[in-house]
Amino acid sequence: MEVKKRYISLYVENRIGVLAKISGLLAGKSYNLDTLTVGETEDPTVSRMTIGLTIDDITFEQVKKQLNRCVVVIKVIDLSGVKIHKKELLFIKVSSCSEKDKAEIFRIAQAFDLEVIDYDRRRVIVQCVKTEGANNDMIALFNDIFVNRIEVVRGGSVAMEAISTQDQ
Amino acid sequence: MKGTEIIVKALREEGVNLVFGYPGGQAIDIFDALYEAEDIDVVLPRHEQALIHAADGYARSTGKTGVCLVTSGPGATNLVTGIATANYDSVPLVCITGQVPLGLMGNDAFQEVDIVGITNSICKYAVTVRTREELPRILKEAFYIARTGRPGPVVVDIPKDIQQALGSDEYPSGVNMRGYKPNESVHVGQIKKAVSMLKKAKKPLFLVGGGVNISNANEQMKTLAETTGVPVITTIMGKGAIPSSHELYLGNIGIHGSYAANHAVSECDVLFSIGTRFNDRITGKISEFAKDAKIIHIDVDAASISKNIVVDIPIVADAKLAIEKLLEYVPPLKIEKWVSQVMEWKKDYPIHMENYHGLTPEKIIRYINENFDRPIITTDVGQNQLWATQYIQLDSNRQFLTSGGLGTMGYGFPAAIGAKLGNPESTVISISGDGGIQMNIQELATAVALELPLILIVINNGYLGNVRQWQELFYQKRYSSTCLAYRKSCQRNCMDKSKNCPAYIPDFVKLAESYEAYGIRITKEEEIEGAFRYAAEHKNAPTIIECIIEREANVYPIVPTGKTLDDMIMD
């Protein structure tokens, strides 16, 4: 059975224990989630989650059904096959930088449309807002050039259905 | 109005006149409010686990919502097994747990546990009330969620200060939940597709689960079977969906199912299943289950469809609504050859215990079948349950209460207490083993105090018989920790066939007497009638009938793990 990367969005009640309920449900059913992000929506009583899973078709159908029957879940949106904007925030901190390294980092930033948001004599922090896949590439690139000198923090994908037909 | 008073008001508005309660520090205010509520009886079982099983038995046998009221901490955690039991078998319960005051929550206060966190994965809904204002709404929602859709247990955790806080006396008349909208219709297009598939079938079969019993669709199910002429098999939870004596009924399917039922499902070409989850106890080796069949599946819970078995035509609907809709379209089917084939199996391979002599569970249960009019039967879990499901004859739903999904030992006796309280006119018989009865034996006090004339059958083989049977058949008779006659003086891994065993403890007859209940021990077939007559003499107290049976009697047929359903060990 084909396992592939999929995303769903959930509207849930914004209150204590709901995140635990959702993550507990997924864990209890042995569904491994890759990423889960959550934040309040324009309605403060509602939160929206974006969940990324690497999963096969049948299990994915079960995940959606299980989430749907949860009382705290208001709506489940399957984002597979839907035009969406999807981004992930990524910070990469590079340490023990020489001047040459710093110049290299600034060059990479320019080439890949990253932002240098902080630095001192020996360290640089780069901010990267791209898709999860593109962020993976960035991490691989930095890891390759600055071996054992990078620290990565990433936030998990957030996604929203597109207005135009442009994908991601 | 205080929080506790709105709780009492909610119970009244929801038609609750019986609460299964056990008080404690964080529930004392609610019990205080109930002190004056003369229209609401509070039953005090002797352990919270038995309490919730009793509420469960009450709910299953009456169709009403069972209400549990316990304190925080251990009071709440003692409900856990019962919540999971009710959740698996779709039993509507509202469990109110006291909680430490809001300000102490999270501080590891005395008798504080996060019962919502603990029960989240084993109930339909769990919620902590965090303001006095939301208390009436949450109570209303709790009852609504518990009894609608696929019913289930709901936990409402109420901090003590909210119980005491003053607030509105208004109890809402309806609910408006954006996350919970149970399905109340049937997709006619899917029904028509199902009918058209059924019409083409040469070897169709109805597989009926507990959903039909829960939705009270028994009459409709019988009509559906009779109109189409299609044979019916049931799961354990579906037993009673059509009368067990019905000529189209082939018995239970599953690892202890009947030959006819298991062979029929293996050979059918259209399996029309209603209200079942295709649990592993009924499918056997899943890749071979109904391997030649197209599958139609009606279930009120979308998540139960295509979970274990891939379904060709899914229909998300309440069983009763769906069957009523089906009845508008189904014709009689020309399937004489198939029907005569399955009837031959039914006739040629009945389930029996003829290989065992003297007093057998089969004979005891057949006595019940022949001598009681529509009794309510509860079972425990293990061989007693399997024999009961094999031999009991049912006429309808809400008559057979058993922990089918979770398989909870200790369920049967307290469930019988709840069933009797809900059905004072019915004969209530619990069938347990000597292991399970001891898990909630303290409830003899409750049954005696409430003057409940229950008949408690204890099938005593001195073993945890079902596990012992597996050890005999699949673990080279290594009876590890299954002998309940064992004492320190015995050999460590005893294989003693000399029957030179120590006396069994407890002496159930003396135990019954110490509770002011009645007890009788029988060892022979001829004593069955006398024992039931003895029980009938006691109109105001329970009677234990301890039945000493052959120690190593087995439940047959059995499908070994990993085998297909038609690969059964017959005896």
XYZ file of C-alpha atoms in Angstrom:
739
model
C 0.000 0.000 0.000
C 1.328 3.385 -0.981
C 2.529 5.464 1.913
C 2.693 9.163 1.220
C 2.776 12.518 2.885
C -0.635 14.015 3.605
C -2.022 16.998 5.397
C -5.274 17.637 7.197
C -6.597 20.713 8.911
C -8.882 20.565 11.907
C -11.079 23.179 13.444
C -11.307 22.359 17.135
C -12.726 23.872 20.291
C -10.138 26.238 21.774
C -9.962 25.015 25.327
C -7.894 23.100 27.849
C -7.187 19.496 26.961
C -8.168 19.584 23.298
C -4.618 19.337 21.978
C -4.011 16.448 24.382
C -7.229 14.792 23.186
C -6.211 14.988 19.527
C -2.601 13.939 19.997
C -3.720 11.225 22.422
C -6.232 9.912 19.911
C -3.625 9.695 17.182
C -1.091 8.054 19.511
C -3.663 5.654 20.947
C -4.531 4.406 17.484
C -0.824 4.090 16.647
C -0.919 6.741 13.932
C 2.458 8.419 13.720
C 2.155 12.102 12.966
C 5.037 14.043 11.449
C 3.970 17.530 12.421
C 1.173 19.178 14.332
C 0.695 22.913 14.596
C -2.095 24.702 16.370
C -3.194 28.277 16.865
C -6.223 30.380 17.572
C -8.352 31.469 14.592
C -10.264 34.703 13.976
C -12.825 33.242 16.379
C -11.106 32.958 19.768
C -13.245 29.954 20.732
C -11.877 27.993 17.779
C -8.357 26.760 17.071
C -7.067 25.406 13.815
C -4.600 22.562 13.630
C -2.545 21.459 10.677
C -1.435 17.857 10.914
C 1.102 16.243 8.598
C 1.276 12.449 8.363
C 3.134 9.948 6.244
C 0.470 7.329 5.836
C -1.337 4.909 3.510
C -4.822 5.453 2.070
C -6.788 3.123 4.312
C -5.213 4.293 7.548
C -5.637 7.893 6.452
C -9.374 7.317 5.948
C -9.542 5.904 9.486
C -7.661 8.903 10.884
C -10.182 11.268 9.335
C -13.137 9.257 10.620
C -11.685 8.976 14.098
C -11.052 12.712 14.221
C -14.520 13.445 12.866
C -16.247 11.522 15.639
C -14.414 13.531 18.296
C -16.838 15.882 19.993
C -14.214 18.656 20.274
C -13.477 18.520 16.551
C -15.685 20.939 14.664
C -14.496 20.158 11.159
C -11.920 17.992 9.418
C -10.485 19.207 6.109
C -8.529 16.773 3.985
C -5.945 18.871 2.164
C -4.860 16.137 -0.234
C -5.725 17.173 -3.760
C -6.675 20.674 -2.618
C -4.807 23.796 -3.746
C -3.206 25.147 -0.644
C -0.628 27.527 0.673
C 1.646 25.639 2.974
C 4.633 26.980 4.848
C 6.877 26.086 7.697
C 9.016 28.384 9.798
C 12.601 27.173 10.182
C 15.490 28.700 12.134
C 19.051 27.566 11.519
C 21.801 28.760 13.830
C 25.369 28.292 12.582
C 28.164 28.432 15.187
C 31.944 28.843 15.108
C 31.746 30.913 11.931
C 34.777 32.410 10.279
C 34.324 35.594 8.245
C 34.406 33.412 5.161
C 31.610 31.249 6.588
C 29.514 34.309 7.294
C 29.949 35.542 3.771
C 28.902 32.108 2.546
C 25.790 32.200 4.726
C 24.807 35.614 3.403
C 25.325 34.332 -0.118
C 23.125 31.297 0.522
C 20.496 33.555 2.049
C 20.445 35.696 -1.045
C 20.328 32.759 -3.417
C 17.499 30.960 -1.618
C 15.538 33.929 -0.347
C 16.307 33.291 3.321
C 16.560 35.991 5.925
C 19.489 36.547 8.240
C 17.744 37.706 11.384
C 20.569 37.785 13.928
C 24.317 37.405 14.155
C 27.427 38.166 16.177
C 31.154 37.597 15.657
C 30.945 33.814 15.565
C 27.286 32.924 15.010
C 24.487 33.563 12.512
C 20.754 32.815 12.660
C 18.907 32.321 9.385
C 15.141 32.312 9.091
C 13.555 30.278 6.389
C 9.837 30.222 5.496
C 9.260 27.555 2.894
C 7.486 24.277 2.443
C 8.538 21.378 4.608
C 10.321 19.766 1.651
C 12.232 22.930 0.748
C 13.187 23.366 4.385
C 14.536 19.808 4.389
C 16.728 20.824 1.450
C 17.970 23.899 3.289
C 18.884 21.864 6.345
C 20.729 19.373 4.150
C 22.621 22.203 2.468
C 23.683 23.841 5.742
C 24.563 20.494 7.217
C 26.759 19.738 4.265
C 28.700 23.018 4.405
C 28.784 23.612 8.160
C 29.177 20.074 9.432
C 28.258 19.633 13.107
C 27.906 23.371 13.568
C 24.229 23.909 12.968
C 21.261 23.938 15.321
C 17.793 23.574 13.821
C 14.387 24.592 15.149
C 11.352 24.082 12.929
C 7.743 24.772 13.582
C 5.758 22.258 11.565
C 3.630 23.127 8.572
C 0.690 25.461 8.582
C -1.624 25.334 5.601
C -4.541 27.285 4.205
C -6.724 26.600 1.187
C -5.700 28.795 -1.756
C -7.839 31.526 -3.317
C -6.214 31.452 -6.716
C -5.216 28.224 -8.356
C -1.579 28.658 -7.421
C -0.283 25.669 -5.485
C 1.671 26.095 -2.264
C -29.281 28.018 42.675
C -26.216 26.052 43.747
C -24.296 23.884 41.317
C -25.445 20.785 43.153
C -29.056 21.846 42.795
C -28.747 22.323 39.055
C -27.207 18.819 38.907
C -30.305 17.428 40.638
C -32.503 19.477 38.326
C -30.625 18.095 35.321
C -31.207 14.532 36.535
C -34.924 15.251 36.848
C -35.157 16.912 33.450
C -33.384 13.960 31.876
C -35.853 11.552 33.440
C -33.333 9.989 35.814
C -34.905 8.393 38.859
C -32.038 6.107 39.788
C -28.423 7.065 40.431
C -25.602 4.639 41.166
C -23.506 6.546 43.673
C -20.599 6.230 46.053
C -19.872 9.355 48.083
C -16.586 10.962 49.044
C -15.078 14.297 49.950
C -15.457 15.961 46.575
C -18.938 14.595 45.881
C -20.435 15.108 49.323
C -22.285 18.261 48.278
C -24.051 16.481 45.422
C -25.089 13.652 47.733
C -26.331 16.270 50.151
C -28.536 17.761 47.440
C -29.860 14.284 46.611
C -30.758 13.703 50.271
C -33.964 15.612 49.805
C -34.697 14.542 46.227
C -37.274 11.906 47.026
C -37.989 11.207 43.381
C -34.396 10.089 42.763
C -33.183 6.860 44.346
C -29.505 6.511 45.080
C -28.120 2.995 45.058
C -24.925 2.383 46.998
C -22.908 -0.520 45.601
C -19.846 -1.593 47.583
C -17.201 -0.734 45.008
C -17.162 1.869 42.249
C -16.258 -0.704 39.597
C -19.362 -2.696 40.473
C -21.256 0.566 40.610
C -20.585 1.402 37.002
C -21.254 -2.155 35.837
C -24.595 -1.934 37.635
C -25.368 1.352 35.887
C -24.310 -0.319 32.639
C -26.620 -3.299 33.269
C -29.426 -0.885 34.042
C -28.805 1.022 30.831
C -28.457 -2.021 28.581
C -31.566 -3.693 29.937
C -33.806 -0.619 29.891
C -32.414 1.450 27.026
C -32.214 4.425 29.376
C -29.055 6.315 30.271
C -27.268 5.008 33.367
C -25.958 7.580 35.805
C -22.891 7.140 38.019
C -21.935 9.576 40.739
C -18.595 9.179 42.478
C -15.960 11.219 44.189
C -12.608 12.367 42.839
C -9.349 10.408 42.765
C -9.849 6.709 43.550
C -13.618 7.027 43.203
C -13.096 8.193 39.655
C -10.283 5.784 38.752
C -12.349 2.843 39.982
C -14.796 3.669 37.191
C -12.177 3.277 34.488
C -12.732 -0.403 33.642
C -16.479 0.137 33.565
C -16.168 3.166 31.307
C -14.071 1.198 28.828
C -16.546 -1.696 29.052
C -19.476 0.588 28.254
C -17.552 2.356 25.516
C -16.767 -0.855 23.651
C -20.359 -2.057 23.834
C -21.947 1.350 23.103
C -23.773 1.759 26.407
C -25.138 5.200 27.302
C -23.760 6.327 30.666
C -23.237 9.699 32.276
C -20.483 9.500 34.887
C -20.326 12.464 37.204
C -17.067 12.653 39.116
C -16.361 15.087 41.911
C -13.113 16.990 41.523
C -10.947 19.051 43.856
C -11.688 22.790 43.755
C -10.451 24.638 40.658
C -7.735 26.398 42.631
C -6.229 23.106 43.755
C -6.370 21.378 40.365
C -2.910 20.574 39.100
C -1.424 20.807 42.593
C -1.508 17.079 43.299
C -4.145 17.737 45.923
C -5.533 14.949 48.103
C -7.625 12.603 45.941
C -6.924 14.575 42.792
C -6.539 12.779 39.467
C -6.904 14.048 35.917
C -9.846 11.760 35.214
C -10.584 13.496 31.911
C -7.034 12.812 30.758
C -7.249 9.226 31.992
C -10.579 8.444 30.331
C -10.277 10.443 27.103
C -9.359 7.431 25.018
C -11.988 5.095 26.511
C -15.143 7.175 26.490
C -17.283 9.022 24.016
C -16.635 12.374 25.620
C -14.945 13.621 28.795
C -15.010 17.157 30.070
C -14.104 19.149 33.153
C -16.586 21.855 34.090
C -14.617 25.064 34.599
C -17.310 27.638 35.344
C -20.644 27.494 37.147
C -22.177 29.200 34.119
C -21.405 26.323 31.745
C -22.507 23.575 34.155
C -26.140 23.228 32.949
C -25.115 23.283 29.290
C -22.432 20.646 29.826
C -24.854 18.371 31.702
C -27.410 18.715 28.912
C -24.762 17.917 26.316
C -23.509 14.953 28.346
C -26.901 13.236 28.308
C -27.408 14.071 24.647
C -24.014 12.720 23.587
C -24.353 9.591 25.724
C -27.614 8.418 24.175
C -27.508 9.618 20.560
C -25.596 8.318 17.534
C -23.513 5.379 18.632
C -24.258 5.580 22.361
C -21.439 5.608 24.884
C -20.166 6.772 28.251
C -19.603 10.460 28.990
C -17.515 11.705 31.900
C -18.399 15.028 33.527
C -15.808 16.118 36.066
C -17.141 18.788 38.425
C -14.840 20.668 40.828
C -16.197 21.065 44.328
C -16.299 24.870 44.235
C -18.446 24.767 41.106
C -20.821 22.393 42.882
C -21.144 24.971 45.641
C -21.237 28.106 43.473
C -24.487 29.957 42.926
C -25.747 30.559 39.405
C -28.672 30.389 37.039
C -31.392 27.819 37.698
C -32.073 27.438 34.011
C -31.542 24.043 32.418
C -31.321 24.204 28.620
C -34.018 22.507 26.582
C -31.765 21.587 23.681
C -28.167 21.397 22.573
C -26.285 23.118 19.829
C -22.877 21.541 19.472
C -20.836 22.421 16.446
C -18.621 19.347 16.865
C -21.334 16.769 17.390
C -24.120 16.152 14.911
C -25.248 12.524 14.947
C -26.434 11.093 11.662
C -30.223 10.952 11.561
C -30.902 10.028 7.973
C -30.316 7.259 5.470
C -28.746 7.664 2.054
C -31.383 6.160 -0.223
C -28.948 5.836 -3.134
C -26.726 3.561 -1.062
C -29.757 1.549 0.083
C -30.779 1.004 -3.535
C -27.263 -0.070 -4.461
C -27.313 -2.537 -1.586
C -30.669 -3.937 -2.662
C -29.497 -4.362 -6.208
C -26.415 -6.231 -5.008
C -28.592 -8.389 -2.786
C -30.921 -9.229 -5.678
C -28.022 -10.569 -7.727
C -26.719 -12.688 -4.881
C -26.935 -16.448 -5.041
C -25.618 -17.006 -1.526
C -26.510 -13.971 0.556
C -26.171 -13.787 4.324
C -27.123 -11.284 7.007
C -24.514 -10.687 9.697
C -26.135 -8.839 12.570
C -24.290 -7.110 15.399
C -25.162 -5.260 18.566
C -26.218 -2.167 16.631
C -29.534 -3.812 15.742
C -30.265 -4.555 19.401
C -29.263 -1.067 20.506
C -31.504 0.641 17.964
C -34.452 -1.624 18.879
C -34.693 -2.827 15.282
C -35.566 -6.414 16.194
C -39.006 -6.522 14.597
C -37.679 -4.894 11.452
C -34.738 -7.289 11.313
C -37.027 -10.279 11.587
C -39.236 -8.894 8.834
C -36.190 -8.258 6.664
C -35.002 -11.842 7.074
C -38.471 -13.256 6.450
C -39.190 -11.039 3.449
C -35.958 -11.872 1.694
C -35.574 -15.406 3.014
C -31.898 -14.705 3.666
C -30.296 -16.634 6.566
C -29.075 -14.686 9.578
C -25.989 -15.041 11.721
C -25.135 -12.813 14.656
C -22.189 -11.670 16.676
C -22.350 -12.218 20.429
C -23.649 -8.670 20.822
C -26.176 -9.216 18.049
C -27.678 -12.335 19.613
C -31.392 -11.825 20.129
C -31.658 -9.534 17.105
C -33.969 -12.169 15.719
C -35.350 -14.920 17.956
C -32.764 -17.648 18.515
C -35.403 -20.237 17.630
C -36.100 -18.638 14.223
C -35.623 -21.086 11.392
C -33.465 -18.645 9.426
C -31.103 -18.148 12.366
C -27.830 -20.060 12.113
C -26.176 -19.007 15.366
C -23.208 -16.924 16.361
C -20.240 -16.369 14.115
C -16.718 -16.211 15.471
C -14.000 -18.164 17.155
C -16.610 -20.043 19.196
C -19.348 -19.702 16.614
C -21.526 -22.422 15.194
C -20.418 -24.581 12.301
C -23.278 -23.356 10.148
C -22.612 -19.663 10.852
C -18.874 -19.873 10.267
C -19.226 -21.924 7.116
C -21.984 -19.709 5.802
C -19.846 -16.600 6.161
C -16.931 -18.328 4.496
C -19.062 -19.363 1.518
C -21.526 -16.541 1.056
C -21.299 -14.280 -2.001
C -22.928 -11.208 -0.446
C -22.397 -10.502 3.230
C -24.920 -7.929 4.387
C -23.735 -6.766 7.787
C -25.602 -4.462 10.109
C -24.253 -2.859 13.260
C -21.013 -4.759 13.784
C -17.394 -3.693 13.970
C -15.879 -6.850 12.456
C -13.957 -7.379 15.649
C -11.122 -9.925 15.492
C -13.179 -12.367 17.619
C -15.596 -12.775 14.740
C -13.348 -12.609 11.695
C -10.686 -15.213 12.451
C -7.869 -14.869 9.907
C -8.839 -11.536 8.480
C -7.466 -11.938 4.951
C -9.661 -15.000 4.448
C -12.799 -13.572 6.058
C -15.788 -13.833 3.718
C -13.231 -14.066 0.952
C -15.684 -14.683 -1.867
C -18.205 -12.114 -0.761
C -19.116 -8.588 -1.636
C -19.728 -6.775 1.609
C -22.462 -4.319 2.469
C -22.130 -2.615 5.830
C -24.617 -0.491 7.743
C -23.302 1.256 10.830
C -24.215 4.443 12.636
C -20.535 5.042 13.326
C -18.681 5.943 10.127
C -15.419 5.015 11.813
C -16.589 1.404 12.163
C -16.952 1.050 8.406
C -13.933 -0.244 6.489
C -11.888 -0.215 9.681
C -11.124 -3.931 9.797
C -12.746 -5.191 6.605
C -12.877 -3.311 3.331
C -16.507 -2.759 2.451
C -18.059 -2.549 -1.023
C -21.194 -0.626 -0.086
C -20.996 1.481 3.075
C -24.186 2.887 4.588
C -23.790 5.242 7.524
C -27.107 5.143 9.356
C -28.966 3.997 12.408
C -29.792 0.307 11.978
C -33.527 0.747 12.483
C -33.863 3.605 10.002
C -31.768 1.762 7.443
C -33.677 -1.520 7.761
C -37.005 0.298 7.511
C -35.772 1.908 4.328
C -34.520 -1.441 2.999
C -37.930 -2.980 3.595
C -39.390 -0.589 1.037
C -37.216 -2.100 -1.684
C -36.279 -5.707 -0.947
C -38.056 -8.557 -2.747
C -38.142 -12.233 -1.772
C -35.002 -13.877 -3.159
C -34.755 -17.136 -5.052
C -32.003 -18.777 -3.047
C -33.507 -22.151 -2.152
C -30.346 -24.107 -2.877
C -28.230 -21.932 -0.617
C -30.786 -21.939 2.165
C -31.125 -25.711 2.096
C -27.321 -25.992 2.189
C -26.980 -23.829 5.325
C -29.973 -25.530 6.953
C -28.259 -28.848 6.437
C -25.159 -27.517 8.210
C -27.344 -26.222 11.010
C -29.052 -29.585 11.414
C -25.953 -31.741 11.047
C -23.586 -29.775 13.284
C -25.378 -28.452 16.345
C -23.273 -27.188 19.232
C -23.393 -29.591 22.154
C -21.519 -30.803 25.210
C -22.404 -34.451 24.884
C -18.793 -35.464 25.414
C -19.055 -34.281 28.995
C -21.096 -36.164 31.544
C -23.186 -35.188 34.506
C -23.743 -31.522 35.231
C -22.767 -29.343 32.267
C -23.312 -25.665 31.495
C -25.346 -26.730 28.473
C -27.856 -28.532 30.685
C -28.089 -25.632 33.114
C -28.707 -23.128 30.329
C -31.189 -25.377 28.572
C -33.075 -25.552 31.858
C -33.222 -21.756 31.881
C -34.426 -21.741 28.268
C -37.229 -24.134 29.062
C -38.389 -22.725 32.365
C -38.202 -18.951 32.265
C -40.204 -16.565 30.175
C -38.014 -13.838 28.751
C -35.492 -13.669 31.592
C -32.646 -11.171 31.585
C -29.337 -12.990 31.511
C -26.028 -11.397 32.403
C -22.707 -13.138 32.001
C -19.204 -12.709 33.139
C -16.285 -13.323 30.814
C -14.624 -16.560 29.898
C -16.064 -20.017 29.372
C -19.254 -19.130 31.263
C -19.886 -16.348 28.757
C -19.077 -18.463 25.726
C -21.327 -21.319 26.840
C -24.073 -18.833 27.577
C -23.781 -17.263 24.131
C -23.846 -20.691 22.551
C -26.820 -22.183 24.387
C -29.054 -19.360 25.538
C -32.249 -18.848 23.553
C -33.348 -15.232 23.249
C -36.567 -13.750 21.973
C -35.518 -10.120 21.775
C -33.004 -7.445 22.638
C -32.076 -6.021 26.073
C -32.300 -9.546 27.409
C -28.692 -10.659 27.266
C -26.042 -8.478 28.896
C -22.423 -9.398 28.381
C -19.128 -7.583 28.093
C -18.513 -8.375 24.456
C -15.904 -5.844 23.417
C -13.667 -5.329 26.420
C -14.280 -8.751 27.966
C -14.470 -7.551 31.538
C -14.441 -10.177 34.274
C -16.544 -9.131 37.231
C -19.193 -7.582 34.979
C -22.018 -10.092 35.248
C -23.136 -9.919 38.855
C -23.243 -6.126 39.274
C -24.843 -5.796 35.822
C -27.572 -8.128 37.093
C -28.182 -5.786 40.028
C -28.653 -2.866 37.629
C -30.863 -4.948 35.343
C -33.109 -6.015 38.204
C -33.443 -2.447 39.457
C -34.492 -1.398 35.967
C -36.772 -4.393 35.410
C -38.256 -5.370 38.756
C -40.776 -7.689 37.106
C -38.223 -9.724 35.171
C -36.319 -12.759 36.333
C -32.657 -11.791 36.300
C -30.050 -14.522 36.162
C -26.324 -13.921 36.194
C -24.044 -16.615 34.865
C -20.473 -16.381 36.132
C -17.455 -18.531 36.614
C -15.813 -19.048 39.966
C -13.103 -16.555 38.931
C -15.231 -13.655 37.736
C -17.804 -13.822 40.514
C -15.024 -13.145 43.015
C -14.076 -9.935 41.275
C -17.215 -8.238 42.553
C -18.520 -10.680 45.163
C -18.862 -7.826 47.674
C -22.042 -6.809 45.840
C -23.901 -9.560 47.681
C -24.294 -6.866 50.326
C -25.941 -4.507 47.828
C -28.244 -7.185 46.453
C -29.290 -8.292 49.936
C -29.760 -4.723 51.154
C -31.990 -3.950 48.181
C -33.855 -7.259 48.537
C -33.112 -8.315 44.972
C -34.046 -11.936 44.239
C -31.290 -12.522 41.701
C -30.292 -16.004 40.627
C -26.518 -16.131 40.614
C -25.192 -19.145 38.781
C -21.561 -19.796 39.575
C -20.110 -22.364 37.233
C -17.253 -23.673 39.309
C -14.484 -25.649 37.680
C -11.799 -24.342 40.001
C -9.964 -22.789 37.090
C -9.798 -19.611 35.118
C -11.289 -21.947 32.596
C -10.928 -20.122 29.315
C -7.233 -19.449 29.781
C -6.786 -23.000 31.039
C -8.492 -24.271 27.881
C -6.039 -22.311 25.757
C -3.170 -23.653 27.839
C -4.489 -27.158 27.292
C -4.954 -26.788 23.549
C -2.131 -24.462 22.570
C 0.379 -24.318 25.461
C 1.072 -28.014 26.122
C -1.143 -28.086 29.215
C 1.164 -25.787 31.114
C -1.485 -24.466 33.509
C 0.317 -21.326 34.518
C -1.591 -19.362 37.199
C -5.012 -20.629 36.194
C -5.862 -23.001 39.030
C -8.042 -21.341 41.646
C -7.828 -24.346 43.961
C -4.089 -23.799 44.274
C -2.584 -23.369 47.711
C 0.915 -23.066 49.026
C 0.898 -26.764 49.879
C 0.435 -27.706 46.192
C 3.276 -28.604 43.885
C 4.467 -25.521 42.022
C 3.427 -26.554 38.523
C 0.824 -29.077 39.375
C -0.361 -31.521 36.739
C -2.082 -33.655 39.304
C -4.869 -35.672 37.809
C -5.528 -37.559 41.017
C -7.995 -34.825 42.008
C -6.267 -34.743 45.325
C -6.753 -31.009 45.432
C -7.245 -28.796 48.464
C -10.774 -27.666 49.321
C -11.955 -24.778 47.190
C -12.060 -21.347 48.784
C -14.332 -19.598 49.341
C -17.209 -21.851 50.278
C -19.792 -19.967 48.199
C -22.723 -21.337 50.168
C -21.327 -20.147 53.488
C -20.278 -16.900 51.890
C -23.828 -16.299 50.685
C -25.151 -17.079 54.137
C -22.767 -14.620 55.761
C -24.337 -11.919 53.599
C -27.832 -13.143 54.500
C -28.202 -14.386 50.941
C -28.910 -18.013 50.021
C -26.624 -20.591 48.566
C -26.881 -24.089 47.201
C -24.221 -26.286 45.676
C -25.066 -28.830 43.022
C -22.918 -31.476 41.422
C -25.407 -33.545 39.428
C -27.711 -32.943 36.500
C -30.693 -34.159 38.547
C -30.165 -31.364 41.040
C -30.645 -28.524 38.551
C -34.390 -28.310 38.918
C -34.279 -28.444 42.704
C -31.701 -25.664 42.812
C -33.817 -23.346 40.707
C -36.841 -24.199 42.844
C -34.781 -23.348 45.916
C -33.879 -20.003 44.358
C -37.509 -19.305 43.501
C -38.440 -19.608 47.169
C -36.456 -16.466 47.945
C -38.404 -13.461 46.834
C -36.340 -10.885 48.690
C -32.751 -12.016 48.472
C -30.316 -13.405 45.938
C -29.490 -17.084 45.677
C -26.151 -18.434 44.571
C -26.393 -21.714 42.701
C -22.880 -23.082 42.679
C -22.564 -25.651 39.920
C -19.573 -27.934 40.227
C -18.707 -29.042 36.717
C -16.018 -31.193 35.195
C -12.816 -29.285 35.804
C -11.442 -29.501 32.294
C -14.600 -29.081 30.237
C -13.878 -27.025 27.123
C -15.824 -24.670 24.910
C -16.214 -26.140 21.443
C -16.114 -25.456 18.599
C -13.053 -23.230 18.649
C -11.128 -21.572 15.835
C -7.437 -21.416 16.784
C -5.659 -18.068 16.464
C -4.638 -17.275 12.928
C -6.960 -19.862 11.380
C -9.872 -19.217 9.091
C -13.390 -19.369 10.485
C -14.249 -22.651 8.817
C -11.123 -24.278 10.244
C -12.692 -25.221 13.556
C -11.837 -27.747 16.222
C -15.266 -29.299 16.746
C -14.661 -31.318 19.939
